[in-house]
Amino acid sequence: MGSVVDDAASVEFHAFFEQHYAELSRLAHLLTGEADAADDLAADALLALWHRWDRVRAADHPVAYARGVVANLARTRIRSAVRERRRIALFWSHRAEKTENPDVSGVVDVQSALRRLPFRKRACVVLRHAFDLSEKDTALALGVSVGTVKSQTSKGMAELQRLLGAQGIPQRVHAAMARGGGSGGRNR
């Protein structure tokens, strides 16, 4: 089974875990402001420490190393949350609050055609034409390059034109989304 060295390392890590888990969780909570995420971050940090336990236990200050891992994980989580909030803000900032007399059949046709597009093409078309985002803002919202936005929007619009068989597709997409079709069926 395990060697004496492995067993000793396991016992030593278990003691480290028991002694420092609560402190690392508190640190994560204070850094992120999220009580629910704190335990996960502390556990993720300790898992990372276990994978490098030979180096960690040989360090002058293993607890300081552990705190650094928690801080880095918290920073990554915060950055991710900020990026997500920016994407959501970009998406919803151009949303019309209410539209009178929607063209229900037009909305249904456009939504049906949009659902047939692969996600990235659909997202590019909707953000560019329904929400009037620039190519740069669309790229930021989707986490892709501006070139990808240009390509996917062009291909998506061509596919919509083929599916809907009409000219004026950008205006129809914009009108359909502004008339209640942009929020999964909810009218705003």
C-alpha atoms as a printed R data frame, in Angstrom:
    type eleno elety resid chain resno       x      y       z
1   ATOM     1    CA   MET     A     1   0.000  0.000   0.000
2   ATOM     2    CA   GLY     A     2   1.339  3.431   0.916
3   ATOM     3    CA   SER     A     3   4.879  3.993   2.045
4   ATOM     4    CA   VAL     A     4   5.808  5.389   5.436
5   ATOM     5    CA   VAL     A     5   6.725  8.688   3.768
6   ATOM     6    CA   ASP     A     6   3.321  8.890   2.016
7   ATOM     7    CA   ASP     A     7   1.513  8.073   5.257
8   ATOM     8    CA   ALA     A     8   3.518 10.696   7.151
9   ATOM     9    CA   ALA     A     9   2.770 13.297   4.465
10  ATOM    10    CA   SER     A    10  -0.910 12.427   4.592
11  ATOM    11    CA   VAL     A    11  -1.042 12.737   8.383
12  ATOM    12    CA   GLU     A    12   0.873 16.004   8.246
13  ATOM    13    CA   PHE     A    13  -1.436 17.417   5.560
14  ATOM    14    CA   HIS     A    14  -4.528 16.319   7.474
15  ATOM    15    CA   ALA     A    15  -3.254 18.172  10.557
16  ATOM    16    CA   PHE     A    16  -2.522 21.241   8.419
17  ATOM    17    CA   PHE     A    17  -6.026 21.037   6.957
18  ATOM    18    CA   GLU     A    18  -7.682 20.772  10.369
19  ATOM    19    CA   GLN     A    19  -5.623 23.623  11.780
20  ATOM    20    CA   HIS     A    20  -5.969 26.096   8.896
21  ATOM    21    CA   TYR     A    21  -9.149 25.334   6.923
22  ATOM    22    CA   ALA     A    22 -11.387 27.683   8.947
23  ATOM    23    CA   GLU     A    23  -8.845 30.505   8.726
24  ATOM    24    CA   LEU     A    24  -8.470 30.066   4.959
25  ATOM    25    CA   SER     A    25 -12.240 30.019   4.549
26  ATOM    26    CA   ARG     A    26 -12.549 33.267   6.560
27  ATOM    27    CA   LEU     A    27  -9.856 34.820   4.395
28  ATOM    28    CA   ALA     A    28 -11.715 33.823   1.239
29  ATOM    29    CA   HIS     A    29 -14.954 35.218   2.667
30  ATOM    30    CA   LEU     A    30 -13.350 38.540   3.515
31  ATOM    31    CA   LEU     A    31 -11.681 38.785   0.101
32  ATOM    32    CA   THR     A    32 -14.745 37.900  -1.975
33  ATOM    33    CA   GLY     A    33 -17.615 38.943   0.282
34  ATOM    34    CA   GLU     A    34 -19.300 35.637  -0.581
35  ATOM    35    CA   ALA     A    35 -19.889 33.269   2.316
36  ATOM    36    CA   ASP     A    36 -20.985 30.440   0.022
37  ATOM    37    CA   ALA     A    37 -17.897 30.732  -2.159
38  ATOM    38    CA   ALA     A    38 -15.508 30.956   0.786
39  ATOM    39    CA   ASP     A    39 -15.661 27.269   1.691
40  ATOM    40    CA   ASP     A    40 -15.238 26.267  -1.950
41  ATOM    41    CA   LEU     A    41 -12.232 28.538  -2.400
42  ATOM    42    CA   ALA     A    42 -10.609 27.256   0.789
43  ATOM    43    CA   ALA     A    43 -11.209 23.669  -0.301
44  ATOM    44    CA   ASP     A    44  -9.837 24.379  -3.796
45  ATOM    45    CA   ALA     A    45  -6.766 26.016  -2.261
46  ATOM    46    CA   LEU     A    46  -6.160 23.050   0.037
47  ATOM    47    CA   LEU     A    47  -6.569 20.640  -2.849
48  ATOM    48    CA   ALA     A    48  -3.944 22.605  -4.783
49  ATOM    49    CA   LEU     A    49  -1.699 22.487  -1.706
50  ATOM    50    CA   TRP     A    50  -2.132 18.723  -1.415
51  ATOM    51    CA   HIS     A    51  -0.992 18.282  -5.022
52  ATOM    52    CA   ARG     A    52   2.182 20.229  -4.169
53  ATOM    53    CA   TRP     A    53   2.449 19.105  -0.564
54  ATOM    54    CA   ASP     A    54   6.100 18.085  -0.818
55  ATOM    55    CA   ARG     A    55   7.034 21.643  -1.846
56  ATOM    56    CA   VAL     A    56   4.560 23.309   0.531
57  ATOM    57    CA   ARG     A    57   5.676 21.454   3.628
58  ATOM    58    CA   ALA     A    58   9.309 22.231   2.795
59  ATOM    59    CA   ALA     A    59   8.541 25.957   2.554
60  ATOM    60    CA   ASP     A    60   9.549 28.303   5.367
61  ATOM    61    CA   HIS     A    61   5.939 29.439   5.878
62  ATOM    62    CA   PRO     A    62   3.388 26.931   4.528
63  ATOM    63    CA   VAL     A    63   0.462 28.942   5.934
64  ATOM    64    CA   ALA     A    64   1.636 32.054   4.093
65  ATOM    65    CA   TYR     A    65   1.821 29.981   0.914
66  ATOM    66    CA   ALA     A    66  -1.720 28.720   1.553
67  ATOM    67    CA   ARG     A    67  -2.979 32.276   2.075
68  ATOM    68    CA   GLY     A    68  -1.387 33.270  -1.221
69  ATOM    69    CA   VAL     A    69  -3.184 30.450  -3.020
70  ATOM    70    CA   VAL     A    70  -6.516 31.547  -1.493
71  ATOM    71    CA   ALA     A    71  -5.838 35.164  -2.478
72  ATOM    72    CA   ASN     A    72  -5.054 34.154  -6.065
73  ATOM    73    CA   LEU     A    73  -8.179 32.001  -6.311
74  ATOM    74    CA   ALA     A    74 -10.280 34.832  -4.849
75  ATOM    75    CA   ARG     A    75  -8.783 37.310  -7.328
76  ATOM    76    CA   THR     A    76  -9.605 34.985 -10.212
77  ATOM    77    CA   ARG     A    77 -13.170 34.568  -8.951
78  ATOM    78    CA   ILE     A    78 -13.654 38.322  -8.553
79  ATOM    79    CA   ARG     A    79 -12.270 39.037 -12.024
80  ATOM    80    CA   SER     A    80 -14.557 36.420 -13.499
81  ATOM    81    CA   ALA     A    81 -17.566 37.905 -11.719
82  ATOM    82    CA   VAL     A    82 -16.674 41.413 -12.913
83  ATOM    83    CA   ARG     A    83 -16.351 40.205 -16.516
84  ATOM    84    CA   GLU     A    84 -19.705 38.439 -16.255
85  ATOM    85    CA   ARG     A    85 -21.391 41.542 -14.813
86  ATOM    86    CA   ARG     A    86 -19.973 43.646 -17.647
87  ATOM    87    CA   ARG     A    87 -21.309 41.186 -20.204
88  ATOM    88    CA   ILE     A    88 -24.725 41.229 -18.578
89  ATOM    89    CA   ALA     A    89 -24.714 45.027 -18.377
90  ATOM    90    CA   LEU     A    90 -23.825 45.277 -22.068
91  ATOM    91    CA   PHE     A    91 -26.564 42.836 -22.955
92  ATOM    92    CA   TRP     A    92 -29.326 44.463 -20.928
93  ATOM    93    CA   SER     A    93 -28.349 48.139 -21.201
94  ATOM    94    CA   HIS     A    94 -29.886 48.502 -24.651
95  ATOM    95    CA   ARG     A    95 -33.076 46.621 -23.809
96  ATOM    96    CA   ALA     A    96 -36.325 48.442 -24.600
97  ATOM    97    CA   GLU     A    97 -38.599 48.443 -21.594
98  ATOM    98    CA   LYS     A    98 -41.952 48.057 -23.369
99  ATOM    99    CA   THR     A    99 -43.331 47.908 -26.889
100 ATOM   100    CA   GLU     A   100 -46.917 48.502 -27.918
101 ATOM   101    CA   ASN     A   101 -48.706 46.230 -30.409
102 ATOM   102    CA   PRO     A   102 -46.041 43.627 -31.160
103 ATOM   103    CA   ASP     A   103 -46.024 41.866 -34.544
104 ATOM   104    CA   VAL     A   104 -46.520 38.440 -32.992
105 ATOM   105    CA   SER     A   105 -46.173 36.435 -36.196
106 ATOM   106    CA   GLY     A   106 -42.987 38.337 -37.100
107 ATOM   107    CA   VAL     A   107 -41.558 37.708 -33.637
108 ATOM   108    CA   VAL     A   108 -42.379 34.004 -33.859
109 ATOM   109    CA   ASP     A   109 -40.827 33.693 -37.342
110 ATOM   110    CA   VAL     A   110 -37.620 35.469 -36.360
111 ATOM   111    CA   GLN     A   111 -37.306 33.572 -33.081
112 ATOM   112    CA   SER     A   112 -37.835 30.276 -34.851
113 ATOM   113    CA   ALA     A   113 -35.181 31.134 -37.423
114 ATOM   114    CA   LEU     A   114 -32.779 32.336 -34.725
115 ATOM   115    CA   ARG     A   115 -33.165 29.060 -32.801
116 ATOM   116    CA   ARG     A   116 -31.992 27.208 -35.889
117 ATOM   117    CA   LEU     A   117 -28.679 29.083 -35.895
118 ATOM   118    CA   PRO     A   118 -25.721 27.735 -33.928
119 ATOM   119    CA   PHE     A   119 -25.291 29.608 -30.651
120 ATOM   120    CA   ARG     A   120 -22.338 31.831 -31.612
121 ATOM   121    CA   LYS     A   121 -23.966 32.993 -34.859
122 ATOM   122    CA   ARG     A   122 -27.244 33.610 -33.025
123 ATOM   123    CA   ALA     A   123 -25.542 35.530 -30.233
124 ATOM   124    CA   CYS     A   124 -23.628 37.721 -32.694
125 ATOM   125    CA   VAL     A   125 -26.756 38.478 -34.739
126 ATOM   126    CA   VAL     A   126 -28.864 39.271 -31.676
127 ATOM   127    CA   LEU     A   127 -26.257 41.457 -29.967
128 ATOM   128    CA   ARG     A   128 -25.372 43.317 -33.176
129 ATOM   129    CA   HIS     A   129 -28.856 43.803 -34.641
130 ATOM   130    CA   ALA     A   130 -31.363 43.465 -31.813
131 ATOM   131    CA   PHE     A   131 -29.305 45.285 -29.192
132 ATOM   132    CA   ASP     A   132 -27.347 47.559 -31.555
133 ATOM   133    CA   LEU     A   133 -24.009 46.722 -29.950
134 ATOM   134    CA   SER     A   134 -20.851 47.584 -31.823
135 ATOM   135    CA   GLU     A   135 -18.631 44.797 -33.077
136 ATOM   136    CA   LYS     A   136 -16.195 45.600 -30.271
137 ATOM   137    CA   ASP     A   137 -18.882 45.478 -27.550
138 ATOM   138    CA   THR     A   138 -20.283 42.253 -28.996
139 ATOM   139    CA   ALA     A   139 -16.798 40.724 -28.977
140 ATOM   140    CA   LEU     A   140 -16.339 41.807 -25.356
141 ATOM   141    CA   ALA     A   141 -19.714 40.403 -24.327
142 ATOM   142    CA   LEU     A   142 -19.020 37.044 -25.945
143 ATOM   143    CA   GLY     A   143 -15.322 36.834 -25.148
144 ATOM   144    CA   VAL     A   144 -14.329 36.468 -28.814
145 ATOM   145    CA   SER     A   145 -12.379 38.565 -31.317
146 ATOM   146    CA   VAL     A   146 -13.911 41.337 -33.418
147 ATOM   147    CA   GLY     A   147 -13.062 39.278 -36.516
148 ATOM   148    CA   THR     A   148 -15.088 36.375 -35.135
149 ATOM   149    CA   VAL     A   149 -18.020 38.717 -34.530
150 ATOM   150    CA   LYS     A   150 -17.834 40.015 -38.105
151 ATOM   151    CA   SER     A   151 -17.625 36.529 -39.582
152 ATOM   152    CA   GLN     A   152 -20.305 34.947 -37.403
153 ATOM   153    CA   THR     A   153 -22.695 37.889 -37.848
154 ATOM   154    CA   SER     A   154 -22.300 37.807 -41.627
155 ATOM   155    CA   LYS     A   155 -22.836 34.052 -41.800
156 ATOM   156    CA   GLY     A   156 -25.747 34.227 -39.357
157 ATOM   157    CA   MET     A   157 -27.465 36.988 -41.316
158 ATOM   158    CA   ALA     A   158 -27.041 35.037 -44.571
159 ATOM   159    CA   GLU     A   159 -28.584 31.997 -42.920
160 ATOM   160    CA   LEU     A   160 -31.490 34.057 -41.569
161 ATOM   161    CA   GLN     A   161 -32.098 35.515 -45.007
162 ATOM   162    CA   ARG     A   162 -32.174 31.993 -46.425
163 ATOM   163    CA   LEU     A   163 -34.542 30.804 -43.674
164 ATOM   164    CA   LEU     A   164 -36.857 33.813 -43.735
165 ATOM   165    CA   GLY     A   165 -36.601 34.445 -47.457
166 ATOM   166    CA   ALA     A   166 -36.754 38.205 -47.195
167 ATOM   167    CA   GLN     A   167 -34.710 41.370 -47.387
168 ATOM   168    CA   GLY     A   168 -34.388 43.689 -44.421
169 ATOM   169    CA   ILE     A   169 -33.339 40.942 -42.011
170 ATOM   170    CA   PRO     A   170 -31.441 43.289 -39.618
171 ATOM   171    CA   GLN     A   171 -34.548 45.450 -39.244
172 ATOM   172    CA   ARG     A   172 -36.772 42.396 -38.734
173 ATOM   173    CA   VAL     A   173 -34.450 40.985 -36.059
174 ATOM   174    CA   HIS     A   174 -34.299 44.355 -34.314
175 ATOM   175    CA   ALA     A   175 -38.064 44.835 -34.547
176 ATOM   176    CA   ALA     A   176 -38.828 41.295 -33.387
177 ATOM   177    CA   MET     A   177 -36.561 41.579 -30.357
178 ATOM   178    CA   ALA     A   178 -37.818 45.081 -29.504
179 ATOM   179    CA   ARG     A   179 -41.387 43.817 -29.692
180 ATOM   180    CA   GLY     A   180 -41.102 41.349 -26.899
181 ATOM   181    CA   GLY     A   181 -39.060 38.517 -28.327
182 ATOM   182    CA   GLY     A   182 -35.707 39.180 -26.687
183 ATOM   183    CA   SER     A   183 -36.269 37.802 -23.216
184 ATOM   184    CA   GLY     A   184 -37.294 34.220 -23.667
185 ATOM   185    CA   GLY     A   185 -40.945 35.118 -24.206
186 ATOM   186    CA   ARG     A   186 -41.321 37.749 -21.509
187 ATOM   187    CA   ASN     A   187 -42.682 41.098 -22.608
188 ATOM   188    CA   ARG     A   188 -41.008 44.064 -21.024
